[in-house]
XYZ file of C-alpha atoms in Angstrom:
772
model
C 0.000 0.000 0.000
C 1.374 3.414 -0.947
C 0.186 6.691 0.523
C -0.228 9.553 -1.931
C 0.855 12.777 -0.265
C -2.101 14.954 0.606
C -4.693 12.251 -0.010
C -6.915 11.349 2.929
C -7.796 8.023 1.262
C -4.967 5.536 0.612
C -4.678 4.300 -2.952
C -3.981 0.608 -3.226
C -1.611 -0.902 -5.768
C -3.527 -4.093 -6.488
C -3.462 -6.706 -9.179
C -6.314 -9.117 -9.742
C -4.907 -12.529 -8.836
C -7.019 -14.244 -11.478
C -6.497 -12.069 -14.539
C -3.374 -10.187 -13.539
C -5.010 -6.977 -14.788
C -4.775 -3.774 -12.785
C -8.004 -2.815 -11.036
C -8.914 0.821 -10.928
C -12.541 0.520 -9.933
C -14.212 2.297 -7.048
C -13.112 -0.211 -4.426
C -9.496 0.313 -5.493
C -9.504 4.090 -5.237
C -11.716 4.446 -2.202
C -11.321 1.070 -0.512
C -13.811 -1.724 0.174
C -15.738 0.501 2.567
C -17.202 2.618 -0.236
C -20.942 3.193 0.112
C -23.425 4.366 -2.499
C -26.192 6.924 -2.456
C -29.453 7.600 -4.259
C -31.847 10.496 -3.814
C -35.546 10.516 -2.986
C -37.035 13.172 -5.239
C -40.305 15.046 -5.305
C -42.921 13.795 -7.792
C -44.756 17.117 -7.488
C -43.976 20.529 -8.980
C -45.109 22.283 -5.797
C -46.116 20.710 -2.510
C -45.749 20.970 1.237
C -43.893 18.139 2.973
C -46.133 16.805 5.739
C -44.201 13.717 6.847
C -41.252 11.497 5.910
C -41.259 7.861 7.066
C -38.083 5.910 6.281
C -38.813 2.905 8.524
C -39.168 0.392 5.695
C -36.136 1.750 3.849
C -33.887 1.588 6.907
C -35.004 -1.995 7.567
C -33.753 -3.119 4.159
C -30.480 -5.112 4.512
C -27.548 -3.048 3.256
C -29.071 0.348 4.016
C -26.813 2.333 6.333
C -28.406 5.765 6.743
C -30.804 8.399 5.473
C -30.336 12.161 5.251
C -33.262 14.597 5.091
C -34.025 18.275 5.335
C -33.801 17.976 9.113
C -30.034 17.649 8.600
C -29.803 20.770 6.396
C -31.596 23.713 8.012
C -29.167 26.229 6.480
C -29.577 27.883 3.104
C -27.192 27.560 0.168
C -26.695 29.654 -2.950
C -24.139 31.712 -4.856
C -25.752 35.134 -5.385
C -28.994 34.401 -3.526
C -29.272 31.835 -0.755
C -32.781 30.537 -1.384
C -32.663 26.748 -1.068
C -31.854 23.981 1.374
C -29.576 21.110 0.398
C -32.519 18.783 1.095
C -36.023 20.219 0.956
C -37.400 21.021 4.386
C -40.914 22.454 4.477
C -41.838 22.270 0.792
C -40.720 21.077 -2.636
C -40.699 23.458 -5.574
C -40.006 21.350 -8.673
C -40.322 17.777 -9.849
C -37.011 16.271 -8.817
C -36.378 18.433 -5.740
C -34.239 16.252 -3.403
C -36.183 15.267 -0.275
C -33.899 12.614 1.204
C -30.730 10.665 0.492
C -30.284 6.950 1.111
C -26.826 5.479 1.834
C -26.354 1.760 1.193
C -23.729 -0.858 0.402
C -24.604 -0.858 -3.290
C -26.288 1.433 -5.778
C -28.895 -1.237 -6.449
C -29.870 -1.480 -2.786
C -29.976 2.306 -2.499
C -32.257 2.465 -5.553
C -34.536 -0.134 -4.002
C -34.568 1.705 -0.687
C -35.599 5.106 -2.038
C -38.792 3.475 -3.300
C -39.551 2.427 0.278
C -39.316 5.940 1.731
C -42.852 7.205 2.312
C -43.346 10.942 1.927
C -46.686 12.566 2.632
C -47.275 15.700 0.536
C -49.906 18.410 0.434
C -50.020 19.378 -3.218
C -50.025 23.147 -3.856
C -50.880 25.159 -7.000
C -47.929 25.335 -9.384
C -46.595 28.228 -11.460
C -45.292 27.133 -14.855
C -44.946 30.358 -16.852
C -42.981 33.482 -15.944
C -45.849 35.699 -17.136
C -48.117 33.935 -14.652
C -45.483 34.192 -11.923
C -45.586 38.005 -11.948
C -49.362 38.223 -11.541
C -50.582 39.651 -8.243
C -52.671 36.566 -7.490
C -49.969 34.018 -8.354
C -49.055 31.441 -5.689
C -46.068 32.745 -3.733
C -43.249 30.239 -4.144
C -40.787 31.805 -1.701
C -42.656 33.575 1.124
C -39.311 34.193 2.908
C -37.654 35.929 -0.057
C -37.157 39.084 1.977
C -35.145 37.140 4.579
C -32.701 35.481 2.189
C -29.043 36.490 2.077
C -28.348 38.191 -1.248
C -25.452 39.903 -3.055
C -25.600 43.690 -2.905
C -26.047 43.990 -6.692
C -29.157 41.765 -6.775
C -32.563 43.347 -6.110
C -35.305 40.887 -5.060
C -38.918 41.971 -4.624
C -40.213 40.415 -1.370
C -43.855 39.416 -1.462
C -43.622 38.528 -5.183
C -42.136 35.790 -7.329
C -39.488 38.206 -8.634
C -36.073 37.388 -7.168
C -34.254 40.112 -9.095
C -35.346 43.183 -11.054
C -32.626 44.889 -13.044
C -33.478 48.238 -14.625
C -31.944 50.391 -17.344
C -33.161 53.951 -17.799
C -31.066 55.873 -20.309
C -32.088 59.000 -22.162
C -35.774 59.780 -22.783
C -37.585 56.773 -24.209
C -40.781 58.657 -25.160
C -38.913 61.367 -27.037
C -36.721 58.731 -28.626
C -39.613 56.826 -30.170
C -41.204 60.122 -31.254
C -38.119 60.728 -33.414
C -38.341 57.312 -35.098
C -39.510 56.847 -38.688
C -39.623 53.057 -38.405
C -40.483 50.911 -35.397
C -40.610 47.147 -34.969
C -41.686 45.137 -31.947
C -42.372 41.535 -31.124
C -42.425 38.875 -28.422
C -39.896 36.053 -28.489
C -39.674 32.881 -26.413
C -36.640 30.767 -25.653
C -37.219 27.314 -24.114
C -35.236 25.576 -21.399
C -32.534 23.294 -22.737
C -29.998 20.941 -21.179
C -26.213 21.000 -21.298
C -26.085 17.196 -21.773
C -22.391 16.637 -20.966
C -21.345 13.080 -21.759
C -20.157 12.595 -18.159
C -23.066 12.890 -15.704
C -22.764 14.627 -12.354
C -20.872 12.458 -9.898
C -19.402 13.011 -6.439
C -17.748 11.012 -3.675
C -17.622 12.420 -0.160
C -16.020 11.214 3.051
C -16.523 12.719 6.505
C -13.813 11.846 8.980
C -14.371 11.322 12.678
C -12.442 14.547 13.257
C -15.103 16.488 11.352
C -12.949 17.104 8.301
C -14.584 16.316 4.970
C -13.167 15.465 1.549
C -15.287 15.818 -1.574
C -14.250 14.448 -4.966
C -16.445 16.053 -7.604
C -16.715 16.600 -11.349
C -16.746 20.333 -10.753
C -16.101 23.593 -12.560
C -16.123 25.376 -9.185
C -14.150 23.513 -6.501
C -13.422 26.635 -4.436
C -16.980 27.949 -4.735
C -18.287 24.521 -3.760
C -16.051 24.486 -0.701
C -17.225 27.916 0.363
C -20.956 27.460 -0.275
C -21.255 23.975 1.224
C -19.204 24.942 4.284
C -21.393 27.998 4.907
C -24.603 26.008 4.504
C -23.447 23.328 6.952
C -21.847 25.715 9.427
C -18.348 24.267 9.132
C -14.992 25.869 8.409
C -13.849 26.152 4.816
C -10.544 24.827 6.140
C -12.235 21.583 7.138
C -13.757 20.919 3.708
C -11.442 19.785 0.940
C -12.641 19.555 -2.666
C -10.677 17.565 -5.251
C -11.757 18.077 -8.855
C -10.233 15.876 -11.578
C -10.659 16.476 -15.281
C -14.289 16.901 -16.312
C -16.109 15.030 -19.049
C -17.948 18.123 -20.274
C -19.476 20.978 -18.337
C -20.825 23.931 -20.385
C -21.885 25.524 -17.069
C -23.859 22.582 -15.706
C -21.064 21.709 -13.271
C -20.579 25.254 -11.995
C -21.695 26.210 -8.512
C -23.325 23.522 -6.388
C -26.047 21.028 -7.223
C -25.992 17.385 -6.077
C -22.492 17.594 -4.569
C -23.819 19.067 -1.340
C -26.183 16.099 -0.966
C -23.214 13.732 -1.118
C -21.477 15.644 1.680
C -24.513 15.525 3.962
C -24.999 11.820 3.276
C -21.332 11.155 4.110
C -21.773 12.948 7.439
C -24.316 10.287 8.375
C -21.684 7.508 8.063
C -18.401 8.973 9.401
C -15.297 7.280 8.084
C -17.011 5.737 5.044
C -16.842 7.354 1.590
C -20.203 7.752 -0.175
C -20.567 7.850 -3.951
C -23.509 9.662 -5.558
C -23.991 9.449 -9.327
C -26.867 10.879 -11.308
C -28.557 8.828 -13.982
C -28.913 10.248 -17.467
C -32.613 10.826 -16.804
C -31.820 12.787 -13.629
C -29.230 14.770 -15.558
C -31.957 16.251 -17.752
C -34.093 17.866 -15.046
C -32.454 17.705 -11.599
C -29.295 19.670 -12.436
C -29.083 23.197 -13.831
C -30.945 23.833 -17.079
C -30.630 26.863 -19.321
C -33.343 29.275 -18.229
C -36.348 29.964 -20.371
C -37.087 33.517 -21.496
C -40.010 35.597 -22.670
C -38.678 38.744 -24.351
C -40.836 41.697 -25.391
C -38.822 44.202 -27.377
C -39.549 47.374 -29.354
C -36.876 49.135 -31.422
C -36.988 52.309 -33.516
C -34.733 54.103 -36.002
C -34.707 57.157 -38.235
C -35.242 56.933 -41.987
C -31.475 57.324 -42.364
C -31.119 54.011 -40.515
C -29.819 55.312 -37.196
C -31.053 53.540 -34.063
C -32.758 55.918 -31.632
C -34.785 54.015 -29.042
C -35.251 50.553 -27.558
C -37.661 49.253 -24.945
C -37.332 45.740 -23.597
C -38.939 43.528 -20.989
C -37.245 40.242 -20.141
C -39.130 37.664 -18.096
C -36.734 34.875 -17.171
C -38.192 31.470 -16.330
C -35.570 30.850 -13.658
C -37.161 27.812 -12.067
C -37.633 26.819 -8.459
C -34.428 28.359 -7.082
C -32.552 31.283 -8.578
C -29.165 31.426 -6.883
C -27.525 31.699 -10.312
C -30.513 32.947 -12.314
C -30.514 36.317 -10.584
C -27.112 37.143 -12.051
C -28.125 35.952 -15.502
C -31.046 38.364 -15.230
C -28.600 41.115 -14.338
C -26.350 40.256 -17.297
C -29.366 40.320 -19.606
C -30.198 43.771 -18.287
C -26.819 45.436 -18.641
C -26.410 43.858 -22.090
C -30.020 44.460 -23.142
C -29.284 46.531 -26.260
C -26.995 43.963 -27.794
C -23.814 45.398 -29.371
C -25.493 48.585 -30.583
C -25.216 52.260 -29.686
C -28.743 53.396 -28.781
C -29.211 56.732 -26.979
C -32.629 56.057 -25.432
C -33.156 52.762 -23.595
C -35.807 51.501 -21.200
C -35.161 47.919 -20.051
C -36.565 45.731 -17.302
C -35.105 42.307 -16.658
C -37.106 40.153 -14.233
C -35.946 36.913 -12.632
C -39.123 34.919 -12.045
C -39.618 31.940 -9.763
C -41.550 29.087 -11.381
C -42.059 25.427 -10.506
C -39.695 24.362 -13.262
C -36.207 22.805 -13.033
C -33.578 25.100 -11.590
C -32.183 27.588 -14.105
C -28.457 28.044 -14.036
C -25.358 28.901 -16.031
C -24.972 27.554 -19.545
C -22.577 28.498 -22.318
C -23.425 32.101 -23.160
C -24.995 32.943 -19.775
C -28.161 34.647 -21.007
C -26.664 36.109 -24.171
C -27.927 33.483 -26.671
C -31.384 34.045 -25.198
C -31.509 37.838 -25.532
C -29.779 37.937 -28.927
C -32.396 35.543 -30.340
C -34.909 38.386 -30.362
C -32.604 41.392 -30.741
C -30.934 40.182 -33.917
C -34.159 39.180 -35.629
C -35.702 42.566 -34.872
C -32.639 44.307 -36.296
C -33.190 42.434 -39.550
C -36.882 43.368 -39.529
C -36.053 47.013 -38.896
C -33.503 47.021 -41.719
C -36.091 45.481 -44.035
C -38.642 48.132 -43.085
C -36.081 50.821 -43.895
C -35.129 49.011 -47.126
C -31.539 48.701 -45.908
C -29.157 45.802 -46.267
C -28.854 44.019 -42.851
C -25.074 44.145 -43.097
C -25.003 47.881 -43.825
C -27.540 48.526 -41.071
C -25.341 46.783 -38.517
C -22.176 48.492 -39.669
C -23.943 51.832 -39.218
C -25.172 51.101 -35.677
C -22.790 48.610 -34.072
C -20.614 49.571 -31.151
C -17.169 50.868 -31.950
C -14.240 52.033 -29.892
C -15.443 54.925 -27.728
C -19.167 54.318 -28.307
C -21.610 54.985 -25.465
C -22.540 51.656 -23.861
C -26.043 51.102 -22.480
C -24.832 51.396 -18.871
C -23.118 54.727 -19.408
C -19.433 54.042 -20.003
C -17.310 54.240 -23.130
C -16.577 51.088 -25.099
C -12.988 49.902 -24.906
C -11.102 49.279 -28.180
C -12.882 46.666 -30.339
C -13.158 45.715 -34.010
C -16.771 44.603 -34.347
C -17.104 46.290 -37.720
C -14.165 44.245 -38.993
C -15.845 41.075 -37.683
C -18.988 41.942 -39.669
C -17.058 42.674 -42.843
C -14.956 39.516 -42.706
C -17.763 37.129 -41.742
C -20.102 38.351 -44.470
C -17.364 38.366 -47.087
C -16.571 34.736 -46.260
C -20.053 33.597 -47.366
C -20.243 35.916 -50.367
C -22.833 38.218 -48.825
C -25.024 39.957 -51.371
C -24.556 37.261 -53.974
C -27.688 35.219 -54.723
C -26.670 31.630 -55.245
C -28.816 28.779 -56.538
C -30.149 26.033 -54.288
C -29.009 22.460 -54.816
C -32.447 21.202 -55.927
C -35.744 22.624 -57.208
C -37.560 21.855 -53.938
C -34.983 23.714 -51.851
C -34.613 27.417 -51.132
C -31.318 29.072 -50.263
C -30.835 31.994 -47.915
C -28.206 33.939 -46.034
C -28.371 35.656 -42.670
C -26.135 37.243 -40.086
C -26.146 38.188 -36.429
C -23.715 40.070 -34.215
C -23.144 39.716 -30.489
C -21.435 40.896 -27.365
C -20.797 39.254 -24.032
C -18.983 40.272 -20.863
C -17.753 37.947 -18.106
C -20.796 37.915 -15.780
C -19.187 37.777 -12.369
C -18.850 39.681 -9.099
C -16.600 42.734 -9.247
C -13.982 41.017 -7.064
C -13.655 37.531 -8.617
C -9.986 36.653 -8.159
C -7.328 34.304 -9.485
C -4.009 33.121 -8.061
C -1.104 30.932 -9.118
C 2.317 29.659 -8.172
C 5.296 28.744 -10.353
C 7.775 26.328 -8.741
C 11.028 25.329 -10.425
C 12.440 21.837 -10.119
C 16.065 20.639 -10.099
C 16.122 19.970 -13.838
C 14.510 23.379 -14.493
C 11.132 21.913 -15.341
C 8.390 24.094 -13.913
C 5.379 23.050 -11.872
C 2.486 25.479 -12.228
C -0.193 25.551 -9.579
C -3.584 26.953 -10.502
C -7.219 26.550 -9.518
C -8.908 26.820 -12.889
C -10.450 23.641 -14.201
C -9.711 21.844 -17.452
C -13.072 20.986 -19.029
C -11.825 20.275 -22.520
C -11.334 23.897 -23.530
C -7.533 23.647 -23.362
C -6.919 26.157 -20.589
C -3.983 24.197 -19.170
C -2.243 24.309 -22.547
C -2.697 28.058 -22.738
C -1.439 28.547 -19.177
C 1.651 26.493 -20.002
C 2.268 28.691 -23.052
C 1.961 31.832 -20.954
C 4.376 30.610 -18.266
C 6.914 29.534 -20.854
C 6.757 32.874 -22.641
C 6.887 34.969 -19.469
C 9.701 32.959 -17.888
C 11.785 32.311 -20.999
C 11.796 28.516 -21.154
C 10.546 25.917 -23.674
C 6.859 25.098 -23.252
C 7.792 21.414 -22.974
C 9.309 22.175 -19.575
C 5.964 23.189 -18.074
C 3.950 20.826 -15.833
C 0.467 21.761 -14.610
C -0.264 20.483 -11.100
C -3.458 18.417 -11.268
C -6.037 17.620 -10.102
C -7.321 20.903 -8.739
C -7.362 20.419 -4.977
C -8.521 23.166 -2.631
C -6.056 21.968 -0.001
C -3.029 22.565 -2.235
C -4.085 24.448 -5.361
C -4.091 28.270 -5.348
C -7.483 29.962 -5.280
C -9.606 30.444 -8.395
C -13.148 31.839 -8.223
C -14.725 29.491 -10.793
C -14.157 28.080 -14.275
C -17.009 30.059 -15.797
C -17.662 33.284 -17.723
C -14.926 32.719 -20.335
C -12.577 34.421 -17.907
C -9.640 32.030 -17.371
C -7.418 33.105 -20.279
C -7.807 36.686 -19.085
C -8.033 36.420 -15.278
C -6.124 33.252 -14.415
C -3.763 34.108 -17.254
C -2.872 37.377 -15.536
C -2.202 35.530 -12.269
C -0.068 32.870 -13.980
C 1.972 35.493 -15.835
C 2.499 37.422 -12.598
C 3.762 34.262 -10.890
C 6.120 33.495 -13.774
C 7.476 37.048 -13.753
C 7.975 36.846 -9.987
C 10.021 33.666 -10.409
C 11.924 35.219 -13.309
C 12.826 38.281 -11.244
C 14.208 36.094 -8.442
C 16.391 34.215 -10.924
C 17.705 37.376 -12.555
C 18.506 38.965 -9.186
C 20.357 35.828 -8.111
C 22.487 35.675 -11.265
C 23.041 39.446 -11.330
C 24.554 39.241 -7.852
C 26.611 36.202 -8.860
C 28.013 37.946 -11.948
C 28.107 41.399 -10.385
C 25.883 42.756 -13.135
C 22.575 44.599 -13.359
C 19.307 42.689 -13.835
C 18.333 44.932 -16.732
C 21.352 43.560 -18.657
C 20.157 39.968 -18.187
C 17.528 37.849 -19.863
C 16.291 34.255 -19.870
C 16.221 32.540 -23.239
C 15.485 28.860 -23.853
C 16.080 28.042 -20.204
C 19.415 29.859 -19.909
C 20.238 33.121 -18.193
C 22.230 35.277 -20.604
C 23.998 38.598 -20.271
C 23.771 41.111 -23.079
C 26.726 42.928 -21.498
C 29.279 40.225 -20.710
C 27.778 37.586 -23.016
C 27.904 34.990 -20.242
C 25.348 32.187 -20.097
C 24.138 29.973 -17.261
C 21.561 27.154 -17.418
C 18.692 27.178 -14.961
C 18.981 23.587 -13.810
C 20.189 22.988 -10.235
C 20.737 26.663 -9.435
C 16.957 27.271 -9.214
C 16.935 24.869 -6.248
C 20.449 24.887 -4.779
C 21.427 28.457 -5.561
C 24.930 29.594 -6.631
C 28.226 29.474 -4.740
C 29.865 32.603 -3.444
C 33.461 33.322 -4.303
C 36.195 31.762 -2.204
C 34.010 28.940 -0.930
C 32.293 31.412 1.394
C 28.839 29.894 1.256
C 25.901 30.020 -1.169
C 23.333 32.504 -2.306
C 19.765 31.928 -3.534
C 17.608 28.897 -2.813
C 14.474 27.218 -4.194
C 12.686 29.504 -6.651
C 8.933 29.830 -6.183
C 6.968 32.570 -7.875
C 3.523 33.689 -6.820
C 0.940 35.834 -8.551
C -2.644 36.917 -8.231
C -5.116 39.043 -10.101
C -8.407 40.701 -9.324
C -10.062 43.497 -11.289
C -10.266 46.592 -9.130
C -12.102 48.887 -11.501
C -15.620 47.431 -11.869
C -18.149 49.703 -10.184
C -21.686 49.361 -8.948
C -24.660 50.492 -11.014
C -27.525 52.702 -9.923
C -30.399 50.338 -9.031
C -32.983 52.659 -10.618
C -31.166 53.519 -13.860
C -28.521 50.828 -14.371
C -25.960 53.570 -15.019
C -22.429 53.615 -13.647
C -18.760 54.261 -14.489
C -17.924 50.649 -15.480
C -20.373 47.767 -15.294
C -18.081 44.953 -16.471
C -14.412 44.225 -17.101
C -14.754 44.024 -20.889
C -16.847 42.692 -23.764
C -15.907 40.178 -26.441
C -17.710 40.930 -29.712
C -18.249 39.047 -32.932
C -20.357 38.199 -35.937
C -21.638 35.039 -37.594
C -22.909 34.777 -41.148
C -24.875 31.721 -42.276
C -25.581 30.275 -45.722
C -28.233 27.529 -45.694
C -30.941 25.704 -47.577
C -34.493 24.882 -46.518
C -36.211 21.829 -47.969
C -39.721 23.032 -48.867
C -41.057 19.477 -48.852
C -39.871 18.612 -45.313
C -38.901 21.869 -43.599
C -35.427 20.523 -42.914
C -32.624 23.075 -42.582
C -29.252 22.221 -44.075
C -26.436 24.579 -43.137
C -23.949 25.006 -45.953
C -21.526 27.563 -44.529
C -21.049 29.427 -41.266
C -18.426 32.148 -40.983
C -17.585 33.072 -37.388
C -15.466 36.180 -36.796
C -14.648 37.251 -33.244
C -12.417 39.912 -31.738
C -10.469 37.888 -29.158
C -8.000 40.610 -28.229
C -5.030 38.326 -28.831
C -5.128 34.661 -29.800
C -2.674 32.961 -27.450
C -3.313 29.623 -29.154
C -4.941 30.254 -32.546
C -5.840 26.600 -33.139
C -7.727 26.426 -29.849
C -9.460 29.738 -30.572
C -10.674 28.359 -33.893
C -11.791 25.148 -32.184
C -13.851 27.180 -29.697
C -15.528 28.998 -32.578
C -16.307 25.726 -34.330
C -17.676 24.124 -31.156
C -19.812 27.162 -30.393
C -21.295 27.130 -33.880
C -22.224 23.460 -33.577
C -23.752 23.836 -30.105
C -25.550 27.004 -31.162
C -26.970 25.300 -34.238
C -28.089 22.356 -32.111
C -29.978 24.648 -29.741
C -31.495 26.543 -32.666
C -32.769 23.579 -34.671
C -33.298 20.659 -32.292
C -33.244 21.304 -28.561
C -36.074 21.910 -26.134
C -36.990 20.495 -22.750
C -40.650 19.574 -23.179
C -42.233 20.767 -19.921
C -45.832 19.888 -19.166
C -47.254 20.995 -15.827
C -43.711 21.212 -14.517
C -42.683 17.743 -15.689
C -39.954 17.147 -18.265
C -41.428 14.510 -20.567
C -38.359 14.019 -22.783
C -35.523 13.240 -20.315
C -33.492 10.981 -22.614
C -31.518 11.056 -25.833
C -34.366 9.144 -27.439
C -36.689 12.155 -27.198
C -34.260 15.037 -26.601
C -32.420 15.600 -29.859
C -28.977 17.151 -30.108
C -26.951 17.727 -33.244
C -24.784 14.859 -34.439
C -22.141 14.616 -37.142
C -24.783 14.366 -39.886
C -26.246 17.723 -38.806
C -22.989 19.678 -38.932
C -22.568 22.649 -41.250
C -20.800 21.595 -44.427
C -18.170 24.230 -43.753
C -17.282 26.334 -40.698
C -14.996 29.297 -41.359
C -13.417 30.593 -38.119
C -11.916 34.078 -38.416
C -9.694 35.600 -35.742
C -9.818 39.375 -35.286
C -7.444 40.991 -32.786
C -7.747 44.332 -30.985
C -5.720 43.903 -27.758
C -7.460 44.184 -24.395
C -5.621 46.672 -22.193
C -5.649 44.474 -19.074
C -5.368 41.044 -20.707
C -2.185 38.956 -20.894
C -0.670 39.931 -24.266
C -4.041 41.627 -24.864
C -6.119 38.411 -24.687
C -9.748 38.087 -23.650
C -12.171 35.147 -23.574
C -13.788 33.299 -26.486
C -15.141 30.125 -24.876
C -18.857 30.957 -24.853
C -19.210 33.658 -27.444
C -19.463 31.617 -30.625
C -22.713 30.055 -29.395
C -24.431 33.409 -28.926
C -25.274 34.608 -32.488
C -25.762 31.225 -34.172
C -29.504 30.796 -33.581
C -30.594 34.286 -34.756
C -28.236 34.099 -37.733
C -29.919 30.832 -38.745
C -33.373 32.368 -38.177
C -32.500 35.349 -40.362
C -31.182 33.051 -43.083
C -34.370 30.944 -42.972
C -36.416 34.123 -43.455
C -34.194 35.125 -46.350
C -34.772 31.692 -47.911
C -38.500 31.075 -47.402
C -39.941 34.235 -45.823
C -41.059 32.809 -42.470
C -40.204 33.734 -38.905
C -40.766 31.595 -35.839
C -40.630 33.652 -32.630
C -39.566 30.658 -30.545
C -36.974 27.907 -30.779
C -36.336 25.296 -31.978
C -36.560 25.705 -35.738
C -37.365 22.036 -36.139
C -38.233 20.615 -39.562
C -41.827 20.064 -38.466
C -42.326 23.620 -37.221
C -40.645 25.156 -40.276
C -42.729 23.010 -42.630
C -45.995 23.919 -40.872
C -45.068 27.610 -40.924
C -44.413 27.432 -44.651
C -47.764 25.720 -45.174
C -49.531 28.396 -43.144
C -47.790 31.130 -45.145
């Protein structure tokens, strides 16, 4: 048996005596004492819990314990603490966890949850955000006014509105009076699922000492540690979260969902690890879903094509608990105009409680939802003015120095260049024939913007530790979820320190006991924020090395450099390799001792310049750190006999500031296009009276290889960000934002129909064409 340093569970080097094959199953990693958990979930969208009787379940051989709401009186939540880990007095959506069974096998646990008897008093349910805001709607959170909430979130106690974000800029009445053309419409965006290939899974162990270790597929190990510790009234120092590589996240594994249940269940059996794994069916409706949205928008312009006024109401279907949804509502509010300069704006963004699955972060964080309506209305307004949609956008899009909706000046960007390059790539303005007589061809475009939606003080930290052979171990807290962030961090350290990238080693897995702090792996912020921290740590290590060698050579640090792992002098032309001296130092003359010692660099980063916004007007000096902007242009065909959409070309041009790894930037654009097209054409959680009736890949369709665009053209545009490492900013989420409206605009260009809600399925497109 070998003990891995820092692990509270011994790993066993074992070989199966029969087959001789190595065993790396659960009992190998966590020992033969591993227990398994399953959750008792509410069958009702809204009900009061009258009684829980677990007598029969606990009598089942192999059942070890049960956890209920009685064990979790505290509240948990990121921006708004509005839920218990296990439901206490009432359940608010189908799937709300009521109890957790711990048993010796998953099969026994599954059998036992069916034996737990829960008595409910069914209550009226709210299943539409427009119903939720009515004065006579059932109140889903009577204690809303007592919840702990971030100071930039504005709940309305006594209602089902957990956040109301307002924008009041200019004079909206006078603005519309100046307009020669006005368009308005209502758009709906359904809930969809992230559907990562790896489901949510967690293993927790509570020691007799009270210390707890949680292994979780998590985008947010430090946030999980903080939120779970607060909810359970324990020290963050006594809760350790270990997060290995993740099999897909897209936001679903941010914050806390089922992981807290695993911790509470482990507390019931001290000393024994407990494994909790969600089924694919549970994955569809018991974890975060992308929030639904009802958007009512009115936009006006002058006959010269200049935007003058915009009025918007967003009603977010945030589900039963809105700990994350409240910030998405805020992001929708401060980005409500889309990437356009509009002098008169009146916007209200409402986060509405409903008895639907819990809304949470998903790639784009509210931006795909709001751009769905904005970008279609911009096309309609251009058509009304008899302007080309491309020319209309070039005239009105944000540019460097433009007035942003929240009152500050736009930082340097090249959105106009994105528009020009994306449209040129699909031969915009050129009518091209369809591939068959029964098909119609059309082109469309959409532009976008997105800022990292985060608190003003979300921080990053890193360490850079040199080894004897001059390889470098980099400690960081950002998670690798397939986006390649560890590769980019290695590139940054190598460039900042002056060594080959092959020398860099990223310390994994992320472990809150040993890894430096990182807020969360969300918001497309790691290249920018964690990148700044990593570069600072590398520069700190570099400075120590240069000072050591400068003293050894009796030279000035400004005359020295590090190239390819060697310290060189531009003055004396001496050279010294890094190996050994970065640990053991350098000898003084005359055998009089040594100078230096182990080199460890440290760095951190936190934006200090984001300000609050006026709660009545949404105006302030700087609402966000920055925006990434871009454009997508789509060339497609619609089959008039079936309604099927076939995407021929998508050009995606985004201003990324600086592409640290161009291949990965292009891959992010390609992935965003595919996921955006999937959400536009196929995806929808079919909710009926609060119940998801399509919780499987049989009935919930996502795009596959046969649905891919024939050609994706990723285009990198670079206007450096002033506070980004080498000018870089994020691109992870952005390519998903404009895809759906660009497709919708292209469908209209092809066959002259508009559907105000997604998805643009073949059936719905065909029926709309028949109706037309």
